[in-house]
Amino acid sequence: MAGLEGIEQPRGHGRTTAARWSPAVEDETAAKALELFGNPTEAEVPLPSRPESAATARRLAQVVVLRQWGLTPKMTEDVVLLVSELVGNAVRHTGARVFGLRMRRRRGWIRIEVRDPSRGLPCLMPVQEMDISGRGLFLVDKLSDRWGVDLLPRGKTTWFEMRVADR
């Protein structure tokens, strides 16, 4: 990724199977997260840079993608997984106190952004079958249609986009 900030990374359409997730699970908790933390489709939602914030970000993604945007359970499952990976990277690797989650939809696309104050660029590493960590960006690369990093004056935004069918 070094030198590729601000440049989208086109992705193939290969799909990787991930752990099963059910959109009906934690539905009430997801709606409560939206009330407590705010709607990431309206403004960036600041979350504390702690491991438990990954669960909050997953719940926010779930309620937005499945309930507000009315997308499929499979799409919701993929978005929830990728949000978890980007948040995990922000919490683990940036030393930030807070990170921001933003979700956008435009005709034919959804875009999820995680902003943090670090200007360190994430690296897409080769993944071996027996690796037990380091698969976050590999999953983002495989499941999203494109992804990238935008450097900001203070920090960066790591994002992914996925094509969606408009009704």
PDB file of C-alpha atoms in Angstrom:
ATOM      1  CA  MET A   1       0.000   0.000   0.000  1.00  0.00           C
ATOM      2  CA  ALA A   2       2.926   2.345   0.511  1.00  0.00           C
ATOM      3  CA  GLY A   3       2.634   5.075  -2.082  1.00  0.00           C
ATOM      4  CA  LEU A   4      -0.929   4.111  -2.933  1.00  0.00           C
ATOM      5  CA  GLU A   5      -2.739   6.456  -0.588  1.00  0.00           C
ATOM      6  CA  GLY A   6      -5.763   8.039  -2.205  1.00  0.00           C
ATOM      7  CA  ILE A   7      -5.751   5.419  -4.965  1.00  0.00           C
ATOM      8  CA  GLU A   8      -8.511   2.874  -5.050  1.00  0.00           C
ATOM      9  CA  GLN A   9      -7.559  -0.768  -5.241  1.00  0.00           C
ATOM     10  CA  PRO A  10      -9.726  -2.612  -7.808  1.00  0.00           C
ATOM     11  CA  ARG A  11     -10.731  -6.047  -6.653  1.00  0.00           C
ATOM     12  CA  GLY A  12     -11.784  -9.263  -8.284  1.00  0.00           C
ATOM     13  CA  HIS A  13     -15.079 -10.888  -7.579  1.00  0.00           C
ATOM     14  CA  GLY A  14     -13.703 -13.887  -5.684  1.00  0.00           C
ATOM     15  CA  ARG A  15     -15.436 -14.491  -2.407  1.00  0.00           C
ATOM     16  CA  THR A  16     -13.896 -15.978   0.698  1.00  0.00           C
ATOM     17  CA  THR A  17     -16.007 -17.995   3.101  1.00  0.00           C
ATOM     18  CA  ALA A  18     -15.895 -16.587   6.620  1.00  0.00           C
ATOM     19  CA  ALA A  19     -17.348 -17.638   9.944  1.00  0.00           C
ATOM     20  CA  ARG A  20     -21.145 -17.829   9.798  1.00  0.00           C
ATOM     21  CA  TRP A  21     -23.085 -14.885  11.124  1.00  0.00           C
ATOM     22  CA  SER A  22     -26.824 -14.518  11.452  1.00  0.00           C
ATOM     23  CA  PRO A  23     -28.481 -11.136  10.830  1.00  0.00           C
ATOM     24  CA  ALA A  24     -31.230 -11.956  13.307  1.00  0.00           C
ATOM     25  CA  VAL A  25     -28.726 -12.382  16.140  1.00  0.00           C
ATOM     26  CA  GLU A  26     -28.376  -9.321  18.355  1.00  0.00           C
ATOM     27  CA  ASP A  27     -30.929  -7.349  16.299  1.00  0.00           C
ATOM     28  CA  GLU A  28     -32.245  -5.546  19.360  1.00  0.00           C
ATOM     29  CA  THR A  29     -28.714  -4.841  20.588  1.00  0.00           C
ATOM     30  CA  ALA A  30     -27.828  -3.443  17.169  1.00  0.00           C
ATOM     31  CA  ALA A  31     -30.770  -1.026  17.229  1.00  0.00           C
ATOM     32  CA  LYS A  32     -29.768   0.062  20.747  1.00  0.00           C
ATOM     33  CA  ALA A  33     -26.194   0.734  19.544  1.00  0.00           C
ATOM     34  CA  LEU A  34     -27.614   3.066  16.900  1.00  0.00           C
ATOM     35  CA  GLU A  35     -29.512   4.985  19.579  1.00  0.00           C
ATOM     36  CA  LEU A  36     -26.526   5.187  21.929  1.00  0.00           C
ATOM     37  CA  PHE A  37     -23.695   6.002  19.519  1.00  0.00           C
ATOM     38  CA  GLY A  38     -25.402   7.699  16.577  1.00  0.00           C
ATOM     39  CA  ASN A  39     -26.044   6.857  12.962  1.00  0.00           C
ATOM     40  CA  PRO A  40     -22.874   6.416  10.872  1.00  0.00           C
ATOM     41  CA  THR A  41     -24.868   7.253   7.728  1.00  0.00           C
ATOM     42  CA  GLU A  42     -25.591  10.761   9.026  1.00  0.00           C
ATOM     43  CA  ALA A  43     -22.202  11.660  10.523  1.00  0.00           C
ATOM     44  CA  GLU A  44     -18.995   9.975  11.544  1.00  0.00           C
ATOM     45  CA  VAL A  45     -19.523   8.031  14.770  1.00  0.00           C
ATOM     46  CA  PRO A  46     -16.583   8.343  17.183  1.00  0.00           C
ATOM     47  CA  LEU A  47     -15.802   5.171  19.118  1.00  0.00           C
ATOM     48  CA  PRO A  48     -13.170   4.576  21.801  1.00  0.00           C
ATOM     49  CA  SER A  49     -10.137   2.672  20.579  1.00  0.00           C
ATOM     50  CA  ARG A  50     -10.760  -0.439  22.659  1.00  0.00           C
ATOM     51  CA  PRO A  51     -11.293  -4.047  21.542  1.00  0.00           C
ATOM     52  CA  GLU A  52     -14.942  -3.996  22.653  1.00  0.00           C
ATOM     53  CA  SER A  53     -15.629  -1.187  20.167  1.00  0.00           C
ATOM     54  CA  ALA A  54     -15.374  -3.760  17.372  1.00  0.00           C
ATOM     55  CA  ALA A  55     -18.629  -5.283  18.651  1.00  0.00           C
ATOM     56  CA  THR A  56     -20.292  -1.851  18.663  1.00  0.00           C
ATOM     57  CA  ALA A  57     -19.099  -1.154  15.107  1.00  0.00           C
ATOM     58  CA  ARG A  58     -20.401  -4.562  13.964  1.00  0.00           C
ATOM     59  CA  ARG A  59     -23.795  -3.841  15.503  1.00  0.00           C
ATOM     60  CA  LEU A  60     -23.965  -0.428  13.840  1.00  0.00           C
ATOM     61  CA  ALA A  61     -23.033  -1.954  10.481  1.00  0.00           C
ATOM     62  CA  GLN A  62     -25.632  -4.679  10.933  1.00  0.00           C
ATOM     63  CA  VAL A  63     -28.534  -2.359  11.636  1.00  0.00           C
ATOM     64  CA  VAL A  64     -27.590   0.056   8.836  1.00  0.00           C
ATOM     65  CA  VAL A  65     -26.967  -2.508   6.096  1.00  0.00           C
ATOM     66  CA  LEU A  66     -29.779  -4.910   6.892  1.00  0.00           C
ATOM     67  CA  ARG A  67     -32.493  -2.668   8.330  1.00  0.00           C
ATOM     68  CA  GLN A  68     -31.916   0.854   6.964  1.00  0.00           C
ATOM     69  CA  TRP A  69     -30.527  -0.029   3.552  1.00  0.00           C
ATOM     70  CA  GLY A  70     -32.514  -3.279   3.191  1.00  0.00           C
ATOM     71  CA  LEU A  71     -29.614  -5.252   1.734  1.00  0.00           C
ATOM     72  CA  THR A  72     -29.280  -9.025   1.819  1.00  0.00           C
ATOM     73  CA  PRO A  73     -28.188 -11.046   4.845  1.00  0.00           C
ATOM     74  CA  LYS A  74     -25.118 -12.208   2.864  1.00  0.00           C
ATOM     75  CA  MET A  75     -24.114  -8.606   2.087  1.00  0.00           C
ATOM     76  CA  THR A  76     -24.704  -7.715   5.732  1.00  0.00           C
ATOM     77  CA  GLU A  77     -22.549 -10.627   6.847  1.00  0.00           C
ATOM     78  CA  ASP A  78     -19.681  -9.527   4.597  1.00  0.00           C
ATOM     79  CA  VAL A  79     -19.898  -5.866   5.643  1.00  0.00           C
ATOM     80  CA  VAL A  80     -20.003  -6.781   9.339  1.00  0.00           C
ATOM     81  CA  LEU A  81     -16.893  -8.943   8.931  1.00  0.00           C
ATOM     82  CA  LEU A  82     -14.971  -6.252   7.051  1.00  0.00           C
ATOM     83  CA  VAL A  83     -15.967  -3.512   9.497  1.00  0.00           C
ATOM     84  CA  SER A  84     -14.660  -5.726  12.279  1.00  0.00           C
ATOM     85  CA  GLU A  85     -11.354  -6.148  10.449  1.00  0.00           C
ATOM     86  CA  LEU A  86     -10.843  -2.417   9.799  1.00  0.00           C
ATOM     87  CA  VAL A  87     -11.783  -1.535  13.370  1.00  0.00           C
ATOM     88  CA  GLY A  88      -9.470  -4.241  14.686  1.00  0.00           C
ATOM     89  CA  ASN A  89      -6.608  -2.733  12.696  1.00  0.00           C
ATOM     90  CA  ALA A  90      -7.392   0.767  13.984  1.00  0.00           C
ATOM     91  CA  VAL A  91      -7.498  -0.443  17.588  1.00  0.00           C
ATOM     92  CA  ARG A  92      -4.447  -2.721  17.351  1.00  0.00           C
ATOM     93  CA  HIS A  93      -2.050  -0.725  15.216  1.00  0.00           C
ATOM     94  CA  THR A  94      -2.627   3.025  15.542  1.00  0.00           C
ATOM     95  CA  GLY A  95      -2.278   3.953  19.202  1.00  0.00           C
ATOM     96  CA  ALA A  96      -5.359   6.148  18.815  1.00  0.00           C
ATOM     97  CA  ARG A  97      -7.730   6.985  21.650  1.00  0.00           C
ATOM     98  CA  VAL A  98     -10.688   7.268  19.279  1.00  0.00           C
ATOM     99  CA  PHE A  99     -11.496   6.199  15.733  1.00  0.00           C
ATOM    100  CA  GLY A 100     -14.440   7.148  13.528  1.00  0.00           C
ATOM    101  CA  LEU A 101     -16.911   4.976  11.606  1.00  0.00           C
ATOM    102  CA  ARG A 102     -18.798   6.342   8.602  1.00  0.00           C
ATOM    103  CA  MET A 103     -21.124   4.491   6.204  1.00  0.00           C
ATOM    104  CA  ARG A 104     -22.345   5.862   2.881  1.00  0.00           C
ATOM    105  CA  ARG A 105     -24.604   4.634   0.131  1.00  0.00           C
ATOM    106  CA  ARG A 106     -24.882   5.911  -3.397  1.00  0.00           C
ATOM    107  CA  ARG A 107     -26.459   4.435  -6.476  1.00  0.00           C
ATOM    108  CA  GLY A 108     -25.044   0.934  -6.934  1.00  0.00           C
ATOM    109  CA  TRP A 109     -22.436   1.176  -4.155  1.00  0.00           C
ATOM    110  CA  ILE A 110     -21.895   1.231  -0.423  1.00  0.00           C
ATOM    111  CA  ARG A 111     -18.764   2.675   1.184  1.00  0.00           C
ATOM    112  CA  ILE A 112     -17.547   2.047   4.716  1.00  0.00           C
ATOM    113  CA  GLU A 113     -14.823   4.228   6.236  1.00  0.00           C
ATOM    114  CA  VAL A 114     -12.754   3.933   9.408  1.00  0.00           C
ATOM    115  CA  ARG A 115     -10.775   7.078  10.265  1.00  0.00           C
ATOM    116  CA  ASP A 116      -7.926   7.167  12.783  1.00  0.00           C
ATOM    117  CA  PRO A 117      -5.233   9.713  13.692  1.00  0.00           C
ATOM    118  CA  SER A 118      -2.283   7.571  12.524  1.00  0.00           C
ATOM    119  CA  ARG A 119      -0.660   8.235   9.157  1.00  0.00           C
ATOM    120  CA  GLY A 120       0.855   4.752   9.116  1.00  0.00           C
ATOM    121  CA  LEU A 121      -0.406   2.886   6.070  1.00  0.00           C
ATOM    122  CA  PRO A 122      -1.876  -0.600   6.371  1.00  0.00           C
ATOM    123  CA  CYS A 123      -0.082  -3.358   4.476  1.00  0.00           C
ATOM    124  CA  LEU A 124      -1.696  -6.176   2.539  1.00  0.00           C
ATOM    125  CA  MET A 125       0.448  -9.142   3.549  1.00  0.00           C
ATOM    126  CA  PRO A 126       0.656 -12.547   1.884  1.00  0.00           C
ATOM    127  CA  VAL A 127      -1.452 -15.028   3.839  1.00  0.00           C
ATOM    128  CA  GLN A 128      -0.617 -18.673   4.375  1.00  0.00           C
ATOM    129  CA  GLU A 129      -3.220 -21.323   5.122  1.00  0.00           C
ATOM    130  CA  MET A 130      -2.037 -21.877   8.703  1.00  0.00           C
ATOM    131  CA  ASP A 131      -1.685 -18.199   9.671  1.00  0.00           C
ATOM    132  CA  ILE A 132      -3.685 -17.345  12.777  1.00  0.00           C
ATOM    133  CA  SER A 133      -3.492 -13.557  12.394  1.00  0.00           C
ATOM    134  CA  GLY A 134      -2.797 -10.958   9.724  1.00  0.00           C
ATOM    135  CA  ARG A 135      -5.811 -11.829   7.575  1.00  0.00           C
ATOM    136  CA  GLY A 136      -7.729  -8.550   8.002  1.00  0.00           C
ATOM    137  CA  LEU A 137      -6.756  -6.750   4.821  1.00  0.00           C
ATOM    138  CA  PHE A 138      -6.661 -10.059   2.960  1.00  0.00           C
ATOM    139  CA  LEU A 139     -10.377 -10.425   3.751  1.00  0.00           C
ATOM    140  CA  VAL A 140     -11.063  -6.797   2.820  1.00  0.00           C
ATOM    141  CA  ASP A 141      -9.235  -7.385  -0.452  1.00  0.00           C
ATOM    142  CA  LYS A 142     -11.190 -10.568  -1.249  1.00  0.00           C
ATOM    143  CA  LEU A 143     -14.697  -9.573  -0.171  1.00  0.00           C
ATOM    144  CA  SER A 144     -14.867  -5.926  -1.248  1.00  0.00           C
ATOM    145  CA  ASP A 145     -14.965  -4.665  -4.809  1.00  0.00           C
ATOM    146  CA  ARG A 146     -12.354  -2.014  -4.055  1.00  0.00           C
ATOM    147  CA  TRP A 147     -10.596  -0.540  -1.071  1.00  0.00           C
ATOM    148  CA  GLY A 148      -7.995   2.051  -0.256  1.00  0.00           C
ATOM    149  CA  VAL A 149      -6.519   4.563   2.144  1.00  0.00           C
ATOM    150  CA  ASP A 150      -6.859   8.335   2.020  1.00  0.00           C
ATOM    151  CA  LEU A 151      -4.184  10.251   3.935  1.00  0.00           C
ATOM    152  CA  LEU A 152      -5.518  13.234   5.841  1.00  0.00           C
ATOM    153  CA  PRO A 153      -3.646  16.179   7.360  1.00  0.00           C
ATOM    154  CA  ARG A 154      -3.969  14.349  10.684  1.00  0.00           C
ATOM    155  CA  GLY A 155      -4.428  10.662  10.156  1.00  0.00           C
ATOM    156  CA  LYS A 156      -6.026   8.522   7.495  1.00  0.00           C
ATOM    157  CA  THR A 157      -9.265   6.959   6.370  1.00  0.00           C
ATOM    158  CA  THR A 158      -9.214   3.290   5.408  1.00  0.00           C
ATOM    159  CA  TRP A 159     -12.251   2.372   3.327  1.00  0.00           C
ATOM    160  CA  PHE A 160     -13.872  -0.325   1.260  1.00  0.00           C
ATOM    161  CA  GLU A 161     -16.663  -0.275  -1.296  1.00  0.00           C
ATOM    162  CA  MET A 162     -19.063  -2.956  -2.462  1.00  0.00           C
ATOM    163  CA  ARG A 163     -21.466  -3.015  -5.371  1.00  0.00           C
ATOM    164  CA  VAL A 164     -25.127  -3.360  -4.468  1.00  0.00           C
ATOM    165  CA  ALA A 165     -28.255  -3.863  -6.483  1.00  0.00           C
ATOM    166  CA  ASP A 166     -30.558  -0.854  -6.411  1.00  0.00           C
ATOM    167  CA  ARG A 167     -34.268  -1.550  -6.246  1.00  0.00           C
TER     168      ARG A 167
END
